[in-house]
Amino acid sequence: MPRKCYIVLTGVILCWLLSGMTGGSVSADGSGAAKDSGAGQTAAAGSEAPALTGRNGAEKLEQAAEALYSYVLEGDVVKARQKSEEISEIFVSSSFEGLTSVEGVNALSGVIVDLKATLAAAQIDPGKWEAAAARMRLAVNSLSHPRQPMWQQYYKLIREDLNDMEQSAAAGNPEGWKAAVSRLQSRYDTIRPAVVISSRPEAVSAFDSWLSYAAGVTDSSQPPGRSRLLEIVSYGQDAVRVLFGKERDEPALSLPLAPAEYGAWGLLAGVFIITALAYAAFRKYRGEREDLRPV
């Protein structure tokens, strides 16, 4: 009897040991699988695309903006709206540190918000669509090409508007002044976000202040006179030069001066001066001839 109990007890212990070894193997396999799974998840997480930074994000934005502008010109509503969503996603996942200022990032964000609102309107307005797409295109171009942005091409047009303001001021034509200021404002609204992105904040603020004053000066209870309006135009020309980075000694757009009218006394004075100079030259010539006479 004791022998049988011993054999049974030995068999139970052996079965327990075998079951422990099998469980350990299963546990090891399970933990190994878990590790492999965790490693796979880590690798998958590491393979995800990182956030766009610097030039990379700016280049992708520019490509998307160019495509959107083409879709708007073609009248492709669906593709234009899809591309606006893509632009928004690129902006959110990008960092533009070192490419523009905080004001520039805010300006770019505002352009994107306005673009999406314009494209989402129930009633399609081709003019508004094109204007919004143009602002977007100029803004991202300014981000990618800060040294030679496309908005610099507006310099000649804005100078022409300033010339029209100057002519209206000289002619005492307030309606012509208002029309010229309105055209200038419209052009500036198109390029302003791009200007903010690649220009010094103080230059932008100076031009903003000047344009706001010029737009409302003729609506005051006591409209300024001709000389004051011409002075305002002169300030505007300087502000534009600074904004566009032009040289200070570049010829400004200004009205040609009227020829001076001297009258009869002026003519007599001129004749007298010419006669005196001729007589002095004759005396000098005669003196030199006498000095050269042989002794």
mmCIF file of C-alpha atoms in Angstrom:
data_model
loop_
_atom_site.group_PDB
_atom_site.id
_atom_site.type_symbol
_atom_site.label_atom_id
_atom_site.label_comp_id
_atom_site.label_asym_id
_atom_site.label_seq_id
_atom_site.Cartn_x
_atom_site.Cartn_y
_atom_site.Cartn_z
ATOM 1 C CA MET A 1 0.000 0.000 0.000
ATOM 2 C CA PRO A 2 2.673 2.507 0.878
ATOM 3 C CA ARG A 3 4.406 1.615 -2.374
ATOM 4 C CA LYS A 4 1.277 2.392 -4.407
ATOM 5 C CA CYS A 5 0.856 5.747 -2.624
ATOM 6 C CA TYR A 6 4.448 6.577 -3.387
ATOM 7 C CA ILE A 7 3.969 5.770 -7.068
ATOM 8 C CA VAL A 8 0.786 7.868 -7.259
ATOM 9 C CA LEU A 9 2.438 10.789 -5.472
ATOM 10 C CA THR A 10 5.422 10.609 -7.804
ATOM 11 C CA GLY A 11 3.125 10.662 -10.843
ATOM 12 C CA VAL A 12 1.247 13.700 -9.528
ATOM 13 C CA ILE A 13 4.494 15.594 -8.945
ATOM 14 C CA LEU A 14 5.731 14.681 -12.425
ATOM 15 C CA CYS A 15 2.490 15.884 -14.024
ATOM 16 C CA TRP A 16 2.711 19.137 -12.085
ATOM 17 C CA LEU A 17 6.267 19.729 -13.256
ATOM 18 C CA LEU A 18 5.338 19.021 -16.865
ATOM 19 C CA SER A 19 2.366 21.359 -16.701
ATOM 20 C CA GLY A 20 4.568 24.094 -15.225
ATOM 21 C CA MET A 21 7.094 23.767 -18.000
ATOM 22 C CA THR A 22 4.363 23.906 -20.653
ATOM 23 C CA GLY A 23 2.777 26.966 -19.058
ATOM 24 C CA GLY A 24 6.135 28.705 -18.854
ATOM 25 C CA SER A 25 6.710 28.034 -22.504
ATOM 26 C CA VAL A 26 3.284 29.359 -23.379
ATOM 27 C CA SER A 27 3.884 32.396 -21.192
ATOM 28 C CA ALA A 28 7.234 32.999 -22.811
ATOM 29 C CA ASP A 29 5.682 32.708 -26.248
ATOM 30 C CA GLY A 30 2.930 35.093 -25.226
ATOM 31 C CA SER A 31 5.332 37.655 -23.829
ATOM 32 C CA GLY A 32 7.489 37.320 -26.924
ATOM 33 C CA ALA A 33 4.483 37.890 -29.123
ATOM 34 C CA ALA A 34 3.521 40.883 -27.031
ATOM 35 C CA LYS A 35 7.021 42.286 -27.389
ATOM 36 C CA ASP A 36 6.939 41.676 -31.130
ATOM 37 C CA SER A 37 3.536 43.349 -31.309
ATOM 38 C CA GLY A 38 4.776 46.311 -29.286
ATOM 39 C CA ALA A 39 7.848 46.600 -31.453
ATOM 40 C CA GLY A 40 5.655 46.485 -34.543
ATOM 41 C CA GLN A 41 3.425 49.229 -33.176
ATOM 42 C CA THR A 42 6.469 51.330 -32.313
ATOM 43 C CA ALA A 43 7.867 50.853 -35.801
ATOM 44 C CA ALA A 44 4.502 51.743 -37.299
ATOM 45 C CA ALA A 45 4.308 54.854 -35.151
ATOM 46 C CA GLY A 46 7.830 55.797 -36.153
ATOM 47 C CA SER A 47 6.999 55.373 -39.820
ATOM 48 C CA GLU A 48 4.250 58.037 -39.680
ATOM 49 C CA ALA A 49 5.094 61.249 -41.579
ATOM 50 C CA PRO A 50 6.516 63.952 -39.272
ATOM 51 C CA ALA A 51 5.087 67.449 -39.107
ATOM 52 C CA LEU A 52 6.080 69.650 -42.039
ATOM 53 C CA THR A 53 8.679 72.228 -41.139
ATOM 54 C CA GLY A 54 10.308 75.204 -42.771
ATOM 55 C CA ARG A 55 10.699 75.221 -46.532
ATOM 56 C CA ASN A 56 8.998 71.873 -46.959
ATOM 57 C CA GLY A 57 5.670 73.132 -45.662
ATOM 58 C CA ALA A 58 5.982 76.391 -47.593
ATOM 59 C CA GLU A 59 6.668 74.544 -50.848
ATOM 60 C CA LYS A 60 3.680 72.238 -50.381
ATOM 61 C CA LEU A 61 1.479 75.240 -49.628
ATOM 62 C CA GLU A 62 2.662 77.003 -52.769
ATOM 63 C CA GLN A 63 1.966 73.964 -54.941
ATOM 64 C CA ALA A 64 -1.522 73.608 -53.493
ATOM 65 C CA ALA A 65 -2.247 77.335 -53.874
ATOM 66 C CA GLU A 66 -1.153 77.313 -57.522
ATOM 67 C CA ALA A 67 -3.418 74.342 -58.210
ATOM 68 C CA LEU A 68 -6.337 76.007 -56.431
ATOM 69 C CA TYR A 69 -5.848 79.211 -58.423
ATOM 70 C CA SER A 70 -6.000 77.196 -61.652
ATOM 71 C CA TYR A 71 -9.180 75.417 -60.553
ATOM 72 C CA VAL A 72 -10.820 78.744 -59.704
ATOM 73 C CA LEU A 73 -9.956 80.199 -63.111
ATOM 74 C CA GLU A 74 -11.361 77.059 -64.742
ATOM 75 C CA GLY A 75 -14.528 77.272 -62.655
ATOM 76 C CA ASP A 76 -14.020 73.809 -61.127
ATOM 77 C CA VAL A 77 -15.934 74.270 -57.868
ATOM 78 C CA VAL A 78 -15.451 70.763 -56.473
ATOM 79 C CA LYS A 79 -11.677 70.621 -56.977
ATOM 80 C CA ALA A 80 -11.228 74.165 -55.696
ATOM 81 C CA ARG A 81 -13.025 73.324 -52.449
ATOM 82 C CA GLN A 82 -11.060 70.100 -52.056
ATOM 83 C CA LYS A 83 -7.805 71.945 -52.572
ATOM 84 C CA SER A 84 -8.775 74.567 -49.980
ATOM 85 C CA GLU A 85 -9.196 71.764 -47.428
ATOM 86 C CA GLU A 86 -5.772 70.425 -48.367
ATOM 87 C CA ILE A 87 -4.263 73.888 -47.880
ATOM 88 C CA SER A 88 -5.838 74.103 -44.441
ATOM 89 C CA GLU A 89 -4.416 70.707 -43.445
ATOM 90 C CA ILE A 90 -0.929 71.630 -44.656
ATOM 91 C CA PHE A 91 -1.043 74.871 -42.691
ATOM 92 C CA VAL A 92 -2.118 73.130 -39.471
ATOM 93 C CA SER A 93 0.619 70.489 -39.758
ATOM 94 C CA SER A 94 3.404 72.935 -40.636
ATOM 95 C CA SER A 95 5.748 75.169 -38.706
ATOM 96 C CA PHE A 96 6.895 78.400 -40.336
ATOM 97 C CA GLU A 97 9.352 79.452 -37.669
ATOM 98 C CA GLY A 98 12.192 81.378 -39.232
ATOM 99 C CA LEU A 99 10.291 82.063 -42.454
ATOM 100 C CA THR A 100 8.035 84.873 -41.247
ATOM 101 C CA SER A 101 6.964 86.780 -38.157
ATOM 102 C CA VAL A 102 4.025 86.130 -35.855
ATOM 103 C CA GLU A 103 2.140 88.795 -37.810
ATOM 104 C CA GLY A 104 2.947 86.920 -41.009
ATOM 105 C CA VAL A 105 1.571 83.630 -39.675
ATOM 106 C CA ASN A 106 -1.594 85.404 -38.536
ATOM 107 C CA ALA A 107 -1.980 87.014 -41.955
ATOM 108 C CA LEU A 108 -1.607 83.650 -43.690
ATOM 109 C CA SER A 109 -4.140 82.088 -41.332
ATOM 110 C CA GLY A 110 -6.590 84.890 -42.073
ATOM 111 C CA VAL A 111 -6.218 84.388 -45.819
ATOM 112 C CA ILE A 112 -6.995 80.675 -45.482
ATOM 113 C CA VAL A 113 -10.070 81.348 -43.334
ATOM 114 C CA ASP A 114 -11.366 83.948 -45.812
ATOM 115 C CA LEU A 115 -10.686 81.606 -48.726
ATOM 116 C CA LYS A 116 -12.638 78.728 -47.196
ATOM 117 C CA ALA A 117 -15.528 81.017 -46.276
ATOM 118 C CA THR A 118 -15.668 82.406 -49.824
ATOM 119 C CA LEU A 119 -15.586 78.967 -51.440
ATOM 120 C CA ALA A 120 -18.198 77.610 -49.028
ATOM 121 C CA ALA A 121 -20.762 80.290 -49.886
ATOM 122 C CA ALA A 122 -24.004 78.953 -51.321
ATOM 123 C CA GLN A 123 -23.949 81.456 -54.174
ATOM 124 C CA ILE A 124 -20.892 81.277 -56.400
ATOM 125 C CA ASP A 125 -19.309 84.659 -57.116
ATOM 126 C CA PRO A 126 -16.473 84.255 -59.663
ATOM 127 C CA GLY A 127 -15.050 87.683 -58.855
ATOM 128 C CA LYS A 128 -14.801 87.002 -55.131
ATOM 129 C CA TRP A 129 -13.473 83.504 -55.758
ATOM 130 C CA GLU A 130 -10.696 84.801 -57.985
ATOM 131 C CA ALA A 131 -9.784 87.596 -55.560
ATOM 132 C CA ALA A 132 -9.572 85.164 -52.625
ATOM 133 C CA ALA A 133 -7.500 82.688 -54.647
ATOM 134 C CA ALA A 134 -5.167 85.486 -55.786
ATOM 135 C CA ARG A 135 -4.589 86.628 -52.197
ATOM 136 C CA MET A 136 -3.840 83.039 -51.217
ATOM 137 C CA ARG A 137 -1.437 82.583 -54.104
ATOM 138 C CA LEU A 138 0.456 85.805 -53.383
ATOM 139 C CA ALA A 139 0.638 85.064 -49.660
ATOM 140 C CA VAL A 140 2.202 81.605 -49.959
ATOM 141 C CA ASN A 141 4.511 82.833 -52.727
ATOM 142 C CA SER A 142 5.743 85.529 -50.357
ATOM 143 C CA LEU A 143 6.424 82.819 -47.775
ATOM 144 C CA SER A 144 8.451 80.716 -50.224
ATOM 145 C CA HIS A 145 10.223 83.586 -52.013
ATOM 146 C CA PRO A 146 10.683 86.407 -49.473
ATOM 147 C CA ARG A 147 13.446 88.088 -51.502
ATOM 148 C CA GLN A 148 11.575 88.194 -54.817
ATOM 149 C CA PRO A 149 7.859 87.834 -54.057
ATOM 150 C CA MET A 150 5.246 88.291 -56.763
ATOM 151 C CA TRP A 151 3.547 91.131 -54.895
ATOM 152 C CA GLN A 152 6.495 93.370 -55.843
ATOM 153 C CA GLN A 153 5.000 93.470 -59.346
ATOM 154 C CA TYR A 154 2.273 95.756 -57.988
ATOM 155 C CA TYR A 155 4.737 98.594 -57.424
ATOM 156 C CA LYS A 156 4.189 100.168 -60.833
ATOM 157 C CA LEU A 157 0.388 99.975 -60.504
ATOM 158 C CA ILE A 158 0.394 101.588 -57.075
ATOM 159 C CA ARG A 159 2.698 104.346 -58.296
ATOM 160 C CA GLU A 160 0.252 105.018 -61.120
ATOM 161 C CA ASP A 161 -2.529 105.357 -58.549
ATOM 162 C CA LEU A 162 -0.375 107.813 -56.604
ATOM 163 C CA ASN A 163 0.201 109.781 -59.797
ATOM 164 C CA ASP A 164 -3.573 109.943 -60.360
ATOM 165 C CA MET A 165 -4.005 111.205 -56.796
ATOM 166 C CA GLU A 166 -1.396 113.876 -57.419
ATOM 167 C CA GLN A 167 -3.046 115.036 -60.624
ATOM 168 C CA SER A 168 -6.458 115.165 -58.918
ATOM 169 C CA ALA A 169 -4.998 117.187 -56.055
ATOM 170 C CA ALA A 170 -3.353 119.653 -58.438
ATOM 171 C CA ALA A 171 -6.604 120.061 -60.381
ATOM 172 C CA GLY A 172 -8.754 120.441 -57.258
ATOM 173 C CA ASN A 173 -10.760 117.345 -58.191
ATOM 174 C CA PRO A 174 -11.955 115.567 -55.004
ATOM 175 C CA GLU A 175 -13.915 112.935 -56.931
ATOM 176 C CA GLY A 176 -10.835 112.017 -58.930
ATOM 177 C CA TRP A 177 -8.905 111.803 -55.659
ATOM 178 C CA LYS A 178 -11.463 109.390 -54.174
ATOM 179 C CA ALA A 179 -11.465 107.211 -57.283
ATOM 180 C CA ALA A 180 -7.662 106.966 -57.279
ATOM 181 C CA VAL A 181 -7.562 106.132 -53.560
ATOM 182 C CA SER A 182 -10.234 103.474 -54.069
ATOM 183 C CA ARG A 183 -8.188 101.787 -56.805
ATOM 184 C CA LEU A 184 -5.094 101.899 -54.632
ATOM 185 C CA GLN A 185 -6.987 100.380 -51.700
ATOM 186 C CA SER A 186 -8.286 97.553 -53.875
ATOM 187 C CA ARG A 187 -4.805 96.670 -55.108
ATOM 188 C CA TYR A 188 -3.349 96.896 -51.624
ATOM 189 C CA ASP A 189 -6.059 94.653 -50.152
ATOM 190 C CA THR A 190 -5.004 91.975 -52.632
ATOM 191 C CA ILE A 191 -1.331 92.050 -51.687
ATOM 192 C CA ARG A 192 -1.486 93.067 -48.019
ATOM 193 C CA PRO A 193 -1.278 89.536 -46.509
ATOM 194 C CA ALA A 194 1.718 88.817 -48.733
ATOM 195 C CA VAL A 195 3.277 92.143 -47.753
ATOM 196 C CA VAL A 196 2.865 91.386 -44.043
ATOM 197 C CA ILE A 197 4.511 87.970 -44.485
ATOM 198 C CA SER A 198 7.743 89.281 -46.024
ATOM 199 C CA SER A 199 7.996 92.920 -44.863
ATOM 200 C CA ARG A 200 8.953 94.725 -41.682
ATOM 201 C CA PRO A 201 5.932 95.377 -39.420
ATOM 202 C CA GLU A 202 6.779 99.065 -39.037
ATOM 203 C CA ALA A 203 6.790 99.587 -42.819
ATOM 204 C CA VAL A 204 3.379 97.934 -43.116
ATOM 205 C CA SER A 205 1.958 99.976 -40.231
ATOM 206 C CA ALA A 206 3.250 103.214 -41.735
ATOM 207 C CA PHE A 207 1.613 102.569 -45.097
ATOM 208 C CA ASP A 208 -1.625 101.373 -43.463
ATOM 209 C CA SER A 209 -1.841 104.609 -41.484
ATOM 210 C CA TRP A 210 -1.109 106.773 -44.513
ATOM 211 C CA LEU A 211 -3.688 105.004 -46.692
ATOM 212 C CA SER A 212 -6.370 105.248 -44.008
ATOM 213 C CA TYR A 213 -5.730 108.985 -43.657
ATOM 214 C CA ALA A 214 -5.655 109.604 -47.416
ATOM 215 C CA ALA A 215 -8.956 107.759 -47.866
ATOM 216 C CA GLY A 216 -10.823 109.900 -45.356
ATOM 217 C CA VAL A 217 -9.158 113.280 -45.657
ATOM 218 C CA THR A 218 -11.534 114.621 -48.327
ATOM 219 C CA ASP A 219 -14.609 113.640 -46.288
ATOM 220 C CA SER A 220 -13.777 115.936 -43.374
ATOM 221 C CA SER A 221 -15.824 119.039 -42.612
ATOM 222 C CA GLN A 222 -12.923 121.188 -43.788
ATOM 223 C CA PRO A 223 -11.326 119.471 -46.798
ATOM 224 C CA PRO A 224 -7.610 120.224 -47.166
ATOM 225 C CA GLY A 225 -6.376 122.533 -49.862
ATOM 226 C CA ARG A 226 -4.304 121.756 -52.907
ATOM 227 C CA SER A 227 -0.918 122.128 -51.194
ATOM 228 C CA ARG A 228 -1.915 119.857 -48.327
ATOM 229 C CA LEU A 229 -3.149 117.126 -50.678
ATOM 230 C CA LEU A 230 0.085 117.282 -52.649
ATOM 231 C CA GLU A 231 1.981 116.953 -49.386
ATOM 232 C CA ILE A 232 -0.070 113.856 -48.504
ATOM 233 C CA VAL A 233 0.808 112.316 -51.869
ATOM 234 C CA SER A 234 4.480 113.005 -51.202
ATOM 235 C CA TYR A 235 4.246 111.145 -47.896
ATOM 236 C CA GLY A 236 2.552 108.273 -49.698
ATOM 237 C CA GLN A 237 5.318 108.059 -52.284
ATOM 238 C CA ASP A 238 7.903 107.787 -49.518
ATOM 239 C CA ALA A 239 5.851 105.138 -47.692
ATOM 240 C CA VAL A 240 5.532 103.089 -50.880
ATOM 241 C CA ARG A 241 9.275 103.256 -51.531
ATOM 242 C CA VAL A 242 9.979 101.945 -48.043
ATOM 243 C CA LEU A 243 7.310 99.251 -48.299
ATOM 244 C CA PHE A 244 8.652 97.943 -51.608
ATOM 245 C CA GLY A 245 12.291 98.368 -50.641
ATOM 246 C CA LYS A 246 13.111 100.891 -53.359
ATOM 247 C CA GLU A 247 15.967 103.355 -53.267
ATOM 248 C CA ARG A 248 15.216 106.774 -51.842
ATOM 249 C CA ASP A 249 16.793 108.655 -54.759
ATOM 250 C CA GLU A 250 14.632 106.879 -57.346
ATOM 251 C CA PRO A 251 12.680 109.411 -59.436
ATOM 252 C CA ALA A 252 9.219 109.898 -58.011
ATOM 253 C CA LEU A 253 6.038 110.233 -59.974
ATOM 254 C CA SER A 254 5.385 113.956 -59.866
ATOM 255 C CA LEU A 255 3.782 116.563 -62.021
ATOM 256 C CA PRO A 256 6.098 118.450 -64.374
ATOM 257 C CA LEU A 257 6.835 121.979 -63.235
ATOM 258 C CA ALA A 258 5.331 124.746 -65.314
ATOM 259 C CA PRO A 259 7.896 126.809 -67.216
ATOM 260 C CA ALA A 260 8.792 129.998 -65.409
ATOM 261 C CA GLU A 261 7.547 133.248 -66.943
ATOM 262 C CA TYR A 262 9.950 136.111 -66.347
ATOM 263 C CA GLY A 263 8.329 138.856 -68.434
ATOM 264 C CA ALA A 264 10.026 141.879 -70.023
ATOM 265 C CA TRP A 265 12.198 142.711 -67.008
ATOM 266 C CA GLY A 266 13.477 139.158 -66.954
ATOM 267 C CA LEU A 267 14.449 139.381 -70.615
ATOM 268 C CA LEU A 268 16.249 142.697 -70.068
ATOM 269 C CA ALA A 269 18.149 141.235 -67.119
ATOM 270 C CA GLY A 270 19.165 138.267 -69.233
ATOM 271 C CA VAL A 271 20.389 140.496 -72.051
ATOM 272 C CA PHE A 272 22.395 142.589 -69.572
ATOM 273 C CA ILE A 273 24.071 139.525 -68.050
ATOM 274 C CA ILE A 274 24.958 138.103 -71.455
ATOM 275 C CA THR A 275 26.368 141.479 -72.606
ATOM 276 C CA ALA A 276 28.474 141.820 -69.451
ATOM 277 C CA LEU A 277 29.900 138.336 -69.854
ATOM 278 C CA ALA A 278 30.702 138.975 -73.515
ATOM 279 C CA TYR A 279 32.463 142.278 -72.690
ATOM 280 C CA ALA A 280 34.506 140.612 -69.931
ATOM 281 C CA ALA A 281 35.548 137.855 -72.313
ATOM 282 C CA PHE A 282 36.583 140.438 -74.935
ATOM 283 C CA ARG A 283 38.702 142.383 -72.407
ATOM 284 C CA LYS A 284 40.423 139.188 -71.301
ATOM 285 C CA TYR A 285 41.145 138.190 -74.897
ATOM 286 C CA ARG A 286 42.525 141.649 -75.717
ATOM 287 C CA GLY A 287 44.768 141.614 -72.656
ATOM 288 C CA GLU A 288 46.220 138.254 -73.585
ATOM 289 C CA ARG A 289 46.995 139.517 -77.117
ATOM 290 C CA GLU A 290 48.883 142.516 -75.697
ATOM 291 C CA ASP A 291 50.892 140.278 -73.381
ATOM 292 C CA LEU A 292 51.978 138.159 -76.325
ATOM 293 C CA ARG A 293 53.180 141.222 -78.397
ATOM 294 C CA PRO A 294 57.001 141.051 -78.958
ATOM 295 C CA VAL A 295 59.154 143.689 -77.242
#
